[in-house]
Amino acid sequence: MRFRRLGGTAVTAAALSLLVSVPLAHPALAAPGEPGKPRYSAGAPSIGDSYFPGQGNGGFDVQHYDITFSYETAGRRIDAVTTITAVATEDLDQFDLDFRGPEITSLTVNGHQADFRRDGQELVVTPRPKLKEGKPFTVVVKYAGTPPVITDPDESIEGWVPTDDGVFVPGEPQGSTAWYPGSDHPTDKATFTFHVTVPEGITAVGNGQLLSQTTKNGRTTFVWDSTEPMATYLATMTIGNFQVTRSATPSGIPIYTAVDPQLATQSAATVARIPDIIEYFSTIFGPYPFASAGAIVDRAPNVGYALESQTKPIFSSSPSLGTMAHEIAHQWYGDSVSLSRWSDIWLNEGFATYAQWLWTEHNGGATAQQTFSSSSNYGRAATSSFWQTVTTDPGPVDMFGNVPYNRGAMTLHALRGKIGDTAFFRLLKDWATEHRYGNASTADFVRQAQEVSGMNLTNFFDVWLNQKGKPSAW
Ligand code: TRP
Ligand code: ZN
C-alpha cells in the first residue's frame, strides 16, 4: 500500500532514485516493445535501502497480510499460514518475499503451486501463470517450526524472543521476517489480520482490535484486526501469561493492556497514565491516528528496549513514564507517519524523544528548555564524540544510539526557537495530518517547515542535521 506524494512537490534526488530503482534495475524493460504486450521479468529483490540492503521487494505492492498460526508451548513452535494480498506493479515472472522463518511446506500464488527457493532473507517465488501489472494476486505460504531470534547490526535481538512463559516479538528494523513472509520495508505498509491459537490460559496479543477470543478443547483463538496501514516492523504477536485490562480514553478510543503478572504492581502507575498521555498528545499533535490503543508489558531482559508496535507498544520490562510517553508519541511519528529510508530514523526517534520532553514539562517536570540545555543534551562539551555523528546518517549500528534521539529532539527544540511556537506546533500537526498512514523524508520535513514558517531554513537544517560538530549559531 503506497501513499507516496509525487505531484506538485519537490521529490529529493534520493527519494527519486528510490522510486525509479526498480525499472533501472531491469534495463530490458526500457527497450521498446509491442504496445500492450506483457513483458515479464523478475521483480527487484529489494527496494535498495542502504542500511538493510535486502529489505523490501520490487514489482508489487502488498495490500493485506492475514497471519494465522497455532502455537505450542513446547519449543515455542508455530504451524502457520500467511496469506498476502498484493497488486503487481510490473508484469512478473518472478518476485521475492523477505522471510527468515521456519521451513516452508507449501506455497501457492493465486491458488497454483509455485516454485520457490530460499537464499538468506530472500524467498524467490516463480508464479505460474505469470502476473500482470495492475492485477491483484494472492500468495499463501504454509510453514512450521520455531521462528528465529534475529541479531541486529548493533547486536540487539528481535524477532521470536523466548520469555519464561512465551515469546516477546519486536520487529524493528528486521524482526518481522522471523515469523511471517512479506515485503519488509516501511515503505510498503498494509493492513493486517491475525488468527492465533494458543493453549488455554495463555494470551496472544497483537496489533489493533480484538475481534474475538474463543476457547474450544483447551485451545484459545485470538483474532486481531489492524485496520490502518502498518509498516511490517510494527507488527507483533506477543504470547504469554498476561493480566489483561480494558479501558478507554476520555474521547472513547478503546485501550487493551496486557501486563506480565510479575510486573503488574511495578508498572501499574505508568500503565494507568496511558489515557492522559494520549489526550495530551492529541491536543498538540492532532487526533490519535488509530482505532485502538494499549500496551504490552513483558519480561524479556535480553531485549532491553521498548518498541512502538502499532496501537500496542511493547515493553521488555516495567516501563518508566517517560518511555511510555515516548512509545505513545511514536504512534503519530513513526507509525502513522513513517520514514521512507532508515537513515531518516531521527524523524521517528527525534520526534518521540521531543514528545517525551514535552510530556515531562506538561506533567510538572523539567521544561523542554531545561532538558535541551542539560548535560546529556546541548550541555555536552563541544569535544564530545556525541557531536561527531551526522543526524541524518547515523549508520545501521548507531541508528538507535543517542544522536537520532537526542540531537534529533534538540533539532526540533532549536527549530521551535527559530520559527516560534505558533508555526512550530502547526508544523507538528500538519506533519501528522499531511503524511498520515504514509511515508515521508527529511527533505519533506524541511520543505514543510519552510512553508509553515515562511522562512529560509537551509542553514538551520544544515547545521543541525547534515553537519558534524556542535551547532553554535543557527
Ligand atoms: N524504536 C525503539 C524506541 O525508540 C527502539 C528500538 C527498536 C531499538 N529496535 C531497536 C533499540 C533495536 C535498540 C536496538 O522506542
Ligand atoms: Zn523511539
Short mmCIF file of C-alpha atoms and ligand atoms in Angstrom, two decimals:
data_model
loop_
_atom_site.label_atom_id
_atom_site.label_comp_id
_atom_site.label_asym_id
_atom_site.label_seq_id
_atom_site.Cartn_x
_atom_site.Cartn_y
_atom_site.Cartn_z
CA MET A 1 0.00 0.00 0.00
CA ARG A 2 1.72 3.18 -1.03
CA PHE A 3 0.69 6.74 -0.28
CA ARG A 4 3.54 8.50 -1.96
CA ARG A 5 3.10 12.13 -2.82
CA LEU A 6 4.66 12.77 -6.17
CA GLY A 7 2.67 15.52 -7.81
CA GLY A 8 3.47 19.16 -7.32
CA THR A 9 6.02 18.97 -4.54
CA ALA A 10 9.75 18.57 -4.63
CA VAL A 11 10.97 15.00 -4.51
CA THR A 12 14.57 14.66 -3.37
CA ALA A 13 17.13 13.03 -5.62
CA ALA A 14 17.49 10.21 -3.12
CA ALA A 15 13.75 9.65 -2.92
CA LEU A 16 13.57 9.75 -6.68
CA SER A 17 16.31 7.20 -7.08
CA LEU A 18 14.40 5.00 -4.62
CA LEU A 19 11.28 5.34 -6.74
CA VAL A 20 12.93 4.58 -10.03
CA SER A 21 15.29 1.92 -8.74
CA VAL A 22 13.02 -0.87 -9.89
CA PRO A 23 12.95 -0.02 -13.60
CA LEU A 24 16.64 0.91 -13.57
CA ALA A 25 17.49 -2.49 -12.19
CA HIS A 26 15.86 -4.02 -15.25
CA PRO A 27 17.26 -2.37 -18.35
CA ALA A 28 15.39 -4.89 -20.51
CA LEU A 29 12.18 -3.09 -19.59
CA ALA A 30 13.40 0.09 -21.22
CA ALA A 31 13.57 -1.50 -24.67
CA PRO A 32 10.67 -0.60 -26.94
CA GLY A 33 8.12 -3.38 -27.07
CA GLU A 34 4.88 -4.23 -28.73
CA PRO A 35 2.31 -1.96 -27.09
CA GLY A 36 0.06 -3.79 -24.65
CA LYS A 37 2.04 -6.98 -24.77
CA PRO A 38 3.18 -8.16 -21.33
CA ARG A 39 6.95 -8.12 -20.87
CA TYR A 40 7.53 -10.41 -17.96
CA SER A 41 10.60 -10.12 -15.80
CA ALA A 42 11.71 -10.58 -12.21
CA GLY A 43 10.75 -8.00 -9.58
CA ALA A 44 13.72 -6.38 -7.83
CA PRO A 45 14.93 -8.40 -4.81
CA SER A 46 14.92 -5.30 -2.59
CA ILE A 47 13.96 -1.66 -2.59
CA GLY A 48 17.59 -0.60 -2.19
CA ASP A 49 17.77 0.84 1.33
CA SER A 50 21.48 1.13 2.07
CA TYR A 51 21.07 0.32 5.80
CA PHE A 52 19.32 -3.01 5.16
CA PRO A 53 20.08 -3.90 1.57
CA GLY A 54 17.85 -6.97 1.39
CA GLN A 55 14.71 -5.32 2.71
CA GLY A 56 11.57 -4.87 0.68
CA ASN A 57 10.91 -6.07 -2.84
CA GLY A 58 10.11 -4.59 -6.21
CA GLY A 59 7.34 -5.41 -8.65
CA PHE A 60 4.36 -5.48 -6.31
CA ASP A 61 2.63 -3.62 -3.53
CA VAL A 62 1.23 -5.51 -0.52
CA GLN A 63 -2.33 -4.60 0.50
CA HIS A 64 -3.04 -7.03 3.32
CA TYR A 65 -1.47 -9.76 5.44
CA ASP A 66 -3.53 -12.49 7.08
CA ILE A 67 -1.29 -14.29 9.56
CA THR A 68 -2.79 -17.45 11.02
CA PHE A 69 -0.98 -19.88 13.27
CA SER A 70 -1.26 -22.27 16.15
CA TYR A 71 1.37 -22.03 18.86
CA GLU A 72 2.77 -24.80 21.05
CA THR A 73 4.44 -24.04 24.35
CA ALA A 74 6.98 -26.79 23.69
CA GLY A 75 9.74 -25.28 21.57
CA ARG A 76 7.59 -22.16 21.01
CA ARG A 77 6.72 -23.72 17.68
CA ILE A 78 4.16 -22.44 15.25
CA ASP A 79 2.22 -24.08 12.48
CA ALA A 80 1.40 -21.16 10.21
CA VAL A 81 -0.36 -19.96 7.09
CA THR A 82 0.31 -16.42 5.93
CA THR A 83 -1.81 -15.05 3.12
CA ILE A 84 -0.50 -11.99 1.32
CA THR A 85 -2.76 -9.94 -0.93
CA ALA A 86 -0.77 -7.72 -3.28
CA VAL A 87 -1.01 -5.85 -6.57
CA ALA A 88 1.60 -6.37 -9.28
CA THR A 89 3.25 -3.12 -10.37
CA GLU A 90 5.04 -4.83 -13.28
CA ASP A 91 4.48 -7.90 -15.42
CA LEU A 92 6.18 -10.51 -13.25
CA ASP A 93 7.53 -13.99 -13.96
CA GLN A 94 9.35 -13.99 -10.61
CA PHE A 95 9.26 -12.00 -7.38
CA ASP A 96 10.86 -12.07 -3.94
CA LEU A 97 9.49 -12.00 -0.43
CA ASP A 98 11.57 -11.43 2.72
CA PHE A 99 11.49 -14.39 5.11
CA ARG A 100 13.88 -15.92 7.66
CA GLY A 101 11.26 -18.12 9.29
CA PRO A 102 10.98 -21.90 9.63
CA GLU A 103 10.58 -24.48 6.90
CA ILE A 104 8.04 -23.80 4.17
CA THR A 105 5.82 -26.74 3.38
CA SER A 106 3.77 -25.21 0.59
CA LEU A 107 3.48 -22.00 -1.40
CA THR A 108 0.74 -21.05 -3.84
CA VAL A 109 0.13 -17.98 -5.97
CA ASN A 110 -3.49 -17.43 -6.99
CA GLY A 111 -4.19 -21.00 -5.89
CA HIS A 112 -1.48 -22.62 -8.05
CA GLN A 113 1.56 -24.30 -6.53
CA ALA A 114 4.57 -22.09 -7.24
CA ASP A 115 8.25 -22.98 -7.32
CA PHE A 116 10.29 -21.22 -4.71
CA ARG A 117 13.79 -21.17 -3.36
CA ARG A 118 15.33 -19.55 -0.30
CA ASP A 119 18.52 -17.51 -0.30
CA GLY A 120 19.26 -15.77 3.02
CA GLN A 121 16.34 -13.50 3.75
CA GLU A 122 15.08 -13.73 0.17
CA LEU A 123 12.28 -16.10 -0.71
CA VAL A 124 12.31 -16.26 -4.51
CA VAL A 125 8.95 -17.20 -5.99
CA THR A 126 8.19 -18.24 -9.58
CA PRO A 127 4.44 -17.82 -10.14
CA ARG A 128 2.72 -19.74 -12.95
CA PRO A 129 0.63 -18.38 -14.53
CA LYS A 130 2.74 -15.22 -14.55
CA LEU A 131 1.42 -12.00 -13.04
CA LYS A 132 0.19 -8.97 -14.99
CA GLU A 133 0.83 -5.39 -14.00
CA GLY A 134 -2.07 -3.79 -12.15
CA LYS A 135 -3.66 -7.10 -11.19
CA PRO A 136 -4.17 -8.25 -7.62
CA PHE A 137 -2.71 -11.60 -6.60
CA THR A 138 -2.68 -13.81 -3.54
CA VAL A 139 0.26 -15.70 -2.08
CA VAL A 140 -0.37 -18.40 0.52
CA VAL A 141 2.70 -19.59 2.42
CA LYS A 142 2.50 -22.54 4.84
CA TYR A 143 5.36 -23.06 7.25
CA ALA A 144 6.06 -24.78 10.55
CA GLY A 145 8.77 -24.76 13.21
CA THR A 146 10.31 -22.36 15.69
CA PRO A 147 10.91 -18.86 14.27
CA PRO A 148 14.41 -17.49 14.86
CA VAL A 149 15.82 -14.77 17.06
CA ILE A 150 17.41 -12.16 14.79
CA THR A 151 20.52 -10.21 15.77
CA ASP A 152 20.85 -6.61 14.61
CA PRO A 153 23.94 -4.71 13.46
CA ASP A 154 24.13 -3.20 16.99
CA GLU A 155 23.89 -6.75 18.45
CA SER A 156 20.47 -6.23 19.96
CA ILE A 157 17.95 -9.01 19.41
CA GLU A 158 14.50 -9.12 17.89
CA GLY A 159 12.12 -11.49 16.13
CA TRP A 160 10.88 -14.51 18.08
CA VAL A 161 12.46 -13.88 21.50
CA PRO A 162 11.79 -16.55 24.17
CA THR A 163 10.44 -15.46 27.56
CA ASP A 164 9.72 -17.60 30.65
CA ASP A 165 6.10 -18.01 29.59
CA GLY A 166 6.04 -17.44 25.83
CA VAL A 167 7.59 -15.12 23.27
CA PHE A 168 8.28 -11.40 23.03
CA VAL A 169 8.10 -10.25 19.41
CA PRO A 170 9.79 -6.97 18.40
CA GLY A 171 10.34 -6.29 14.71
CA GLU A 172 12.44 -3.14 14.26
CA PRO A 173 14.30 -2.98 12.00
CA GLN A 174 14.23 -6.55 10.63
CA GLY A 175 12.44 -8.89 13.06
CA SER A 176 9.20 -9.37 11.14
CA THR A 177 10.94 -11.77 8.76
CA ALA A 178 11.37 -14.20 11.67
CA TRP A 179 7.69 -15.07 11.85
CA TYR A 180 5.97 -14.05 8.62
CA PRO A 181 6.96 -13.64 4.97
CA GLY A 182 6.39 -10.23 3.41
CA SER A 183 7.86 -7.13 1.93
CA ASP A 184 9.84 -5.95 4.92
CA HIS A 185 10.43 -2.25 4.36
CA PRO A 186 8.49 0.64 5.94
CA THR A 187 7.52 1.98 2.51
CA ASP A 188 5.22 -0.99 1.87
CA LYS A 189 2.52 -0.61 4.51
CA ALA A 190 -0.52 -2.87 4.64
CA THR A 191 -3.45 -3.79 6.84
CA PHE A 192 -3.17 -6.97 8.93
CA THR A 193 -5.42 -9.64 10.41
CA PHE A 194 -4.10 -12.25 12.85
CA HIS A 195 -5.71 -15.54 13.94
CA VAL A 196 -3.60 -17.14 16.64
CA THR A 197 -4.45 -20.25 18.61
CA VAL A 198 -2.67 -20.93 21.90
CA PRO A 199 -3.10 -23.26 24.88
CA GLU A 200 -5.99 -22.11 27.10
CA GLY A 201 -4.80 -19.68 29.79
CA ILE A 202 -2.13 -18.12 27.57
CA THR A 203 -2.82 -14.78 25.85
CA ALA A 204 -1.71 -13.87 22.31
CA VAL A 205 -1.61 -10.09 21.92
CA GLY A 206 -1.43 -8.48 18.51
CA ASN A 207 -1.90 -5.08 16.92
CA GLY A 208 -5.29 -3.48 16.51
CA GLN A 209 -8.65 -4.57 17.83
CA LEU A 210 -9.56 -7.94 19.35
CA LEU A 211 -12.36 -9.22 17.12
CA SER A 212 -12.90 -12.45 19.01
CA GLN A 213 -11.49 -14.76 21.63
CA THR A 214 -12.88 -18.28 21.63
CA THR A 215 -11.90 -21.37 23.58
CA LYS A 216 -12.53 -24.92 22.42
CA ASN A 217 -10.95 -28.17 23.60
CA GLY A 218 -8.37 -26.42 25.73
CA ARG A 219 -7.17 -24.04 22.99
CA THR A 220 -7.99 -20.35 22.64
CA THR A 221 -8.06 -18.48 19.34
CA PHE A 222 -7.43 -14.74 19.34
CA VAL A 223 -8.43 -12.75 16.25
CA TRP A 224 -6.78 -9.32 15.96
CA ASP A 225 -7.54 -6.78 13.29
CA SER A 226 -5.14 -3.96 12.45
CA THR A 227 -7.33 -1.74 10.33
CA GLU A 228 -4.99 1.11 9.41
CA PRO A 229 -1.92 0.65 7.20
CA MET A 230 1.05 -0.62 9.18
CA ALA A 231 4.76 -0.99 8.45
CA THR A 232 5.91 -4.62 8.74
CA TYR A 233 8.33 -3.87 11.61
CA LEU A 234 5.45 -2.62 13.75
CA ALA A 235 3.62 -5.95 13.79
CA THR A 236 3.78 -8.02 16.96
CA MET A 237 2.17 -11.17 18.32
CA THR A 238 3.47 -11.39 21.85
CA ILE A 239 2.45 -14.53 23.73
CA GLY A 240 2.49 -15.44 27.43
CA ASN A 241 0.74 -15.14 30.77
CA PHE A 242 -0.81 -11.71 30.91
CA GLN A 243 -3.17 -9.72 33.08
CA VAL A 244 -5.50 -8.03 30.62
CA THR A 245 -7.24 -4.74 31.31
CA ARG A 246 -9.64 -2.92 29.03
CA SER A 247 -10.48 0.75 29.32
CA ALA A 248 -10.85 3.77 27.05
CA THR A 249 -9.51 7.27 26.61
CA PRO A 250 -11.85 10.17 27.56
CA SER A 251 -12.62 10.54 23.84
CA GLY A 252 -13.56 6.88 23.54
CA ILE A 253 -10.56 5.13 21.98
CA PRO A 254 -10.53 1.57 23.38
CA ILE A 255 -7.42 0.58 25.34
CA TYR A 256 -6.22 -3.01 25.81
CA THR A 257 -3.27 -3.57 28.11
CA ALA A 258 -1.53 -6.90 28.71
CA VAL A 259 0.86 -6.95 31.64
CA ASP A 260 3.04 -9.81 32.86
CA PRO A 261 1.65 -10.65 36.33
CA GLN A 262 5.12 -10.36 37.85
CA LEU A 263 5.32 -6.73 36.67
CA ALA A 264 1.74 -5.75 37.48
CA THR A 265 2.43 -3.86 40.72
CA GLN A 266 5.55 -2.15 39.45
CA SER A 267 4.04 -0.97 36.18
CA ALA A 268 0.52 -0.09 37.37
CA ALA A 269 1.10 3.65 37.85
CA THR A 270 2.67 4.09 34.40
CA VAL A 271 0.07 1.97 32.59
CA ALA A 272 -2.69 3.97 34.28
CA ARG A 273 -1.42 7.15 32.59
CA ILE A 274 -1.96 5.89 29.01
CA PRO A 275 -5.26 7.80 28.57
CA ASP A 276 -3.72 11.05 29.89
CA ILE A 277 -0.73 10.75 27.57
CA ILE A 278 -2.94 10.08 24.53
CA GLU A 279 -5.20 13.00 25.41
CA TYR A 280 -2.29 15.40 25.86
CA PHE A 281 -0.59 14.36 22.62
CA SER A 282 -3.92 14.60 20.77
CA THR A 283 -4.11 18.26 21.71
CA ILE A 284 -0.65 19.05 20.36
CA PHE A 285 -0.23 16.52 17.50
CA GLY A 286 -3.86 16.20 16.34
CA PRO A 287 -6.23 13.23 16.65
CA TYR A 288 -4.79 9.86 17.72
CA PRO A 289 -4.34 8.08 14.37
CA PHE A 290 -5.60 4.56 15.15
CA ALA A 291 -8.86 2.84 16.14
CA SER A 292 -7.40 1.40 19.35
CA ALA A 293 -4.55 1.80 21.80
CA GLY A 294 -2.83 -0.15 24.55
CA ALA A 295 0.44 -1.63 25.72
CA ILE A 296 2.18 -4.96 26.28
CA VAL A 297 4.44 -5.16 29.34
CA ASP A 298 6.54 -8.32 29.40
CA ARG A 299 9.74 -9.72 30.87
CA ALA A 300 12.34 -10.06 28.11
CA PRO A 301 15.51 -8.91 29.88
CA ASN A 302 17.79 -9.79 26.96
CA VAL A 303 15.91 -7.37 24.72
CA GLY A 304 16.31 -4.33 26.95
CA TYR A 305 14.45 -1.84 24.76
CA ALA A 306 10.84 -0.95 24.10
CA LEU A 307 9.23 -0.72 20.69
CA GLU A 308 6.36 1.33 19.33
CA SER A 309 4.44 -1.63 17.84
CA GLN A 310 1.35 -0.14 16.22
CA THR A 311 -1.53 0.52 18.64
CA LYS A 312 0.26 -1.52 21.35
CA PRO A 313 3.82 -0.58 22.21
CA ILE A 314 5.77 -3.48 23.69
CA PHE A 315 8.00 -3.15 26.76
CA SER A 316 10.63 -5.73 27.67
CA SER A 317 10.49 -4.66 31.34
CA SER A 318 8.38 -2.39 33.52
CA PRO A 319 8.32 0.95 31.66
CA SER A 320 9.10 4.36 33.09
CA LEU A 321 6.53 7.06 32.44
CA GLY A 322 8.94 8.76 30.02
CA THR A 323 9.36 5.57 27.98
CA MET A 324 5.60 5.09 27.90
CA ALA A 325 5.17 8.66 26.60
CA HIS A 326 7.94 8.07 24.03
CA GLU A 327 6.30 4.92 22.61
CA ILE A 328 2.85 6.52 22.53
CA ALA A 329 4.26 9.56 20.68
CA HIS A 330 5.61 7.18 18.03
CA GLN A 331 2.02 6.26 17.15
CA TRP A 332 1.87 9.66 15.38
CA TYR A 333 5.56 9.91 14.45
CA GLY A 334 6.97 6.66 13.14
CA ASP A 335 3.81 4.54 12.96
CA SER A 336 1.24 6.74 11.20
CA VAL A 337 3.89 8.92 9.52
CA SER A 338 6.71 6.55 8.63
CA LEU A 339 10.16 7.08 7.28
CA SER A 340 10.95 6.24 3.68
CA ARG A 341 14.50 5.10 4.35
CA TRP A 342 16.18 4.02 7.57
CA SER A 343 18.82 6.77 7.52
CA ASP A 344 15.96 9.18 8.36
CA ILE A 345 15.45 7.41 11.72
CA TRP A 346 15.69 10.80 13.51
CA LEU A 347 12.20 11.53 12.11
CA ASN A 348 11.00 8.71 14.38
CA GLU A 349 13.32 8.93 17.36
CA GLY A 350 13.92 12.67 17.49
CA PHE A 351 10.17 13.34 17.38
CA ALA A 352 9.33 10.70 20.03
CA THR A 353 12.11 12.00 22.26
CA TYR A 354 10.96 15.58 21.88
CA ALA A 355 7.40 14.49 22.65
CA GLN A 356 8.77 12.89 25.81
CA TRP A 357 10.33 16.26 26.78
CA LEU A 358 7.01 17.99 26.18
CA TRP A 359 5.16 15.40 28.25
CA THR A 360 7.65 15.78 31.09
CA GLU A 361 7.09 19.54 31.13
CA HIS A 362 3.29 19.08 30.90
CA ASN A 363 3.45 16.59 33.77
CA GLY A 364 5.20 19.07 36.05
CA GLY A 365 8.82 18.03 35.48
CA ALA A 366 11.71 19.76 33.72
CA THR A 367 10.79 22.18 30.96
CA ALA A 368 11.71 21.28 27.38
CA GLN A 369 14.18 24.18 27.52
CA GLN A 370 15.83 22.71 30.63
CA THR A 371 16.04 19.27 29.02
CA PHE A 372 17.50 20.80 25.86
CA SER A 373 20.21 22.54 27.88
CA SER A 374 21.06 19.62 30.17
CA SER A 375 24.42 17.88 30.27
CA SER A 376 23.09 14.91 28.30
CA ASN A 377 21.93 17.23 25.51
CA TYR A 378 23.16 20.65 24.39
CA GLY A 379 25.24 20.85 27.53
CA ARG A 380 27.59 18.19 26.17
CA ALA A 381 31.08 19.55 25.60
CA ALA A 382 31.86 20.50 22.02
CA THR A 383 34.70 17.95 22.18
CA SER A 384 32.30 15.09 22.97
CA SER A 385 32.19 12.30 20.38
CA PHE A 386 28.41 12.74 20.52
CA TRP A 387 28.70 15.65 18.10
CA GLN A 388 30.63 13.62 15.55
CA THR A 389 27.63 11.71 14.17
CA VAL A 390 25.55 13.22 11.37
CA THR A 391 21.89 13.18 12.47
CA THR A 392 20.59 12.16 9.06
CA ASP A 393 23.10 9.34 8.66
CA PRO A 394 23.88 7.58 11.95
CA GLY A 395 24.53 4.26 10.19
CA PRO A 396 22.84 0.92 10.96
CA VAL A 397 24.92 0.33 14.12
CA ASP A 398 24.01 3.67 15.75
CA MET A 399 20.52 4.15 14.40
CA PHE A 400 19.14 3.57 17.91
CA GLY A 401 22.00 5.43 19.59
CA ASN A 402 21.99 8.83 21.24
CA VAL A 403 22.21 11.02 18.18
CA PRO A 404 18.93 10.32 16.35
CA TYR A 405 17.13 10.51 19.71
CA ASN A 406 18.78 13.44 21.46
CA ARG A 407 20.28 15.52 18.68
CA GLY A 408 17.05 14.83 16.79
CA ALA A 409 14.98 16.20 19.70
CA MET A 410 17.38 19.13 20.11
CA THR A 411 16.90 19.92 16.43
CA LEU A 412 13.16 20.22 16.99
CA HIS A 413 13.58 22.37 20.08
CA ALA A 414 16.01 24.66 18.26
CA LEU A 415 13.57 24.84 15.34
CA ARG A 416 10.81 25.85 17.75
CA GLY A 417 13.01 28.70 18.98
CA LYS A 418 13.81 29.70 15.42
CA ILE A 419 10.28 29.74 13.94
CA GLY A 420 8.27 30.45 17.10
CA ASP A 421 5.67 28.39 18.96
CA THR A 422 2.75 29.11 16.64
CA ALA A 423 4.50 27.95 13.46
CA PHE A 424 6.25 25.07 15.25
CA PHE A 425 3.13 23.49 16.73
CA ARG A 426 1.25 24.00 13.49
CA LEU A 427 4.07 22.16 11.75
CA LEU A 428 3.86 19.21 14.16
CA LYS A 429 0.14 18.88 13.46
CA ASP A 430 0.46 19.42 9.72
CA TRP A 431 3.22 16.82 9.51
CA ALA A 432 0.96 14.25 11.19
CA THR A 433 -2.01 15.17 9.01
CA GLU A 434 -0.34 15.50 5.64
CA HIS A 435 1.55 12.19 5.83
CA ARG A 436 -0.97 10.19 7.88
CA TYR A 437 -0.60 6.44 7.11
CA GLY A 438 2.14 7.28 4.61
CA ASN A 439 5.88 7.83 4.35
CA ALA A 440 7.92 10.99 4.41
CA SER A 441 11.56 12.05 4.28
CA THR A 442 13.81 14.67 5.86
CA ALA A 443 13.53 16.70 2.65
CA ASP A 444 9.72 16.68 3.03
CA PHE A 445 10.11 17.95 6.60
CA VAL A 446 12.49 20.73 5.62
CA ARG A 447 10.15 21.83 2.85
CA GLN A 448 7.12 21.78 5.14
CA ALA A 449 8.95 23.69 7.90
CA GLN A 450 9.84 26.39 5.39
CA GLU A 451 6.27 26.52 4.09
CA VAL A 452 4.72 26.86 7.54
CA SER A 453 7.23 29.43 8.79
CA GLY A 454 7.77 31.33 5.57
CA MET A 455 11.48 31.28 6.40
CA ASN A 456 14.52 30.01 4.55
CA LEU A 457 15.82 27.29 6.88
CA THR A 458 18.59 25.89 4.70
CA ASN A 459 21.37 26.92 7.06
CA PHE A 460 19.40 25.91 10.15
CA PHE A 461 18.84 22.33 8.97
CA ASP A 462 22.29 22.09 7.51
CA VAL A 463 23.88 22.89 10.86
CA TRP A 464 21.58 20.65 12.89
CA LEU A 465 21.04 17.71 10.56
CA ASN A 466 23.73 17.45 7.95
CA GLN A 467 26.90 18.68 9.63
CA LYS A 468 29.11 17.16 12.26
CA GLY A 469 30.08 19.34 15.19
CA LYS A 470 28.19 21.12 17.94
CA PRO A 471 25.98 23.81 16.43
CA SER A 472 26.86 27.22 17.82
CA ALA A 473 24.70 29.53 15.69
CA TRP A 474 21.64 28.73 13.65
N1 TRP B 1 12.34 2.28 18.27
C1 TRP B 1 12.51 1.85 19.63
C2 TRP B 1 12.19 3.04 20.52
O1 TRP B 1 12.81 4.05 20.44
C3 TRP B 1 13.88 1.33 19.97
C4 TRP B 1 14.40 0.19 19.21
C5 TRP B 1 13.81 -0.57 18.25
C6 TRP B 1 15.69 -0.37 19.37
N2 TRP B 1 14.63 -1.54 17.81
C7 TRP B 1 15.79 -1.44 18.47
C8 TRP B 1 16.76 -0.03 20.18
C9 TRP B 1 16.96 -2.19 18.38
C10 TRP B 1 17.92 -0.77 20.10
C11 TRP B 1 18.01 -1.84 19.20
O2 TRP B 1 11.30 3.03 21.25
ZN ZN B 2 11.69 5.56 19.88
#
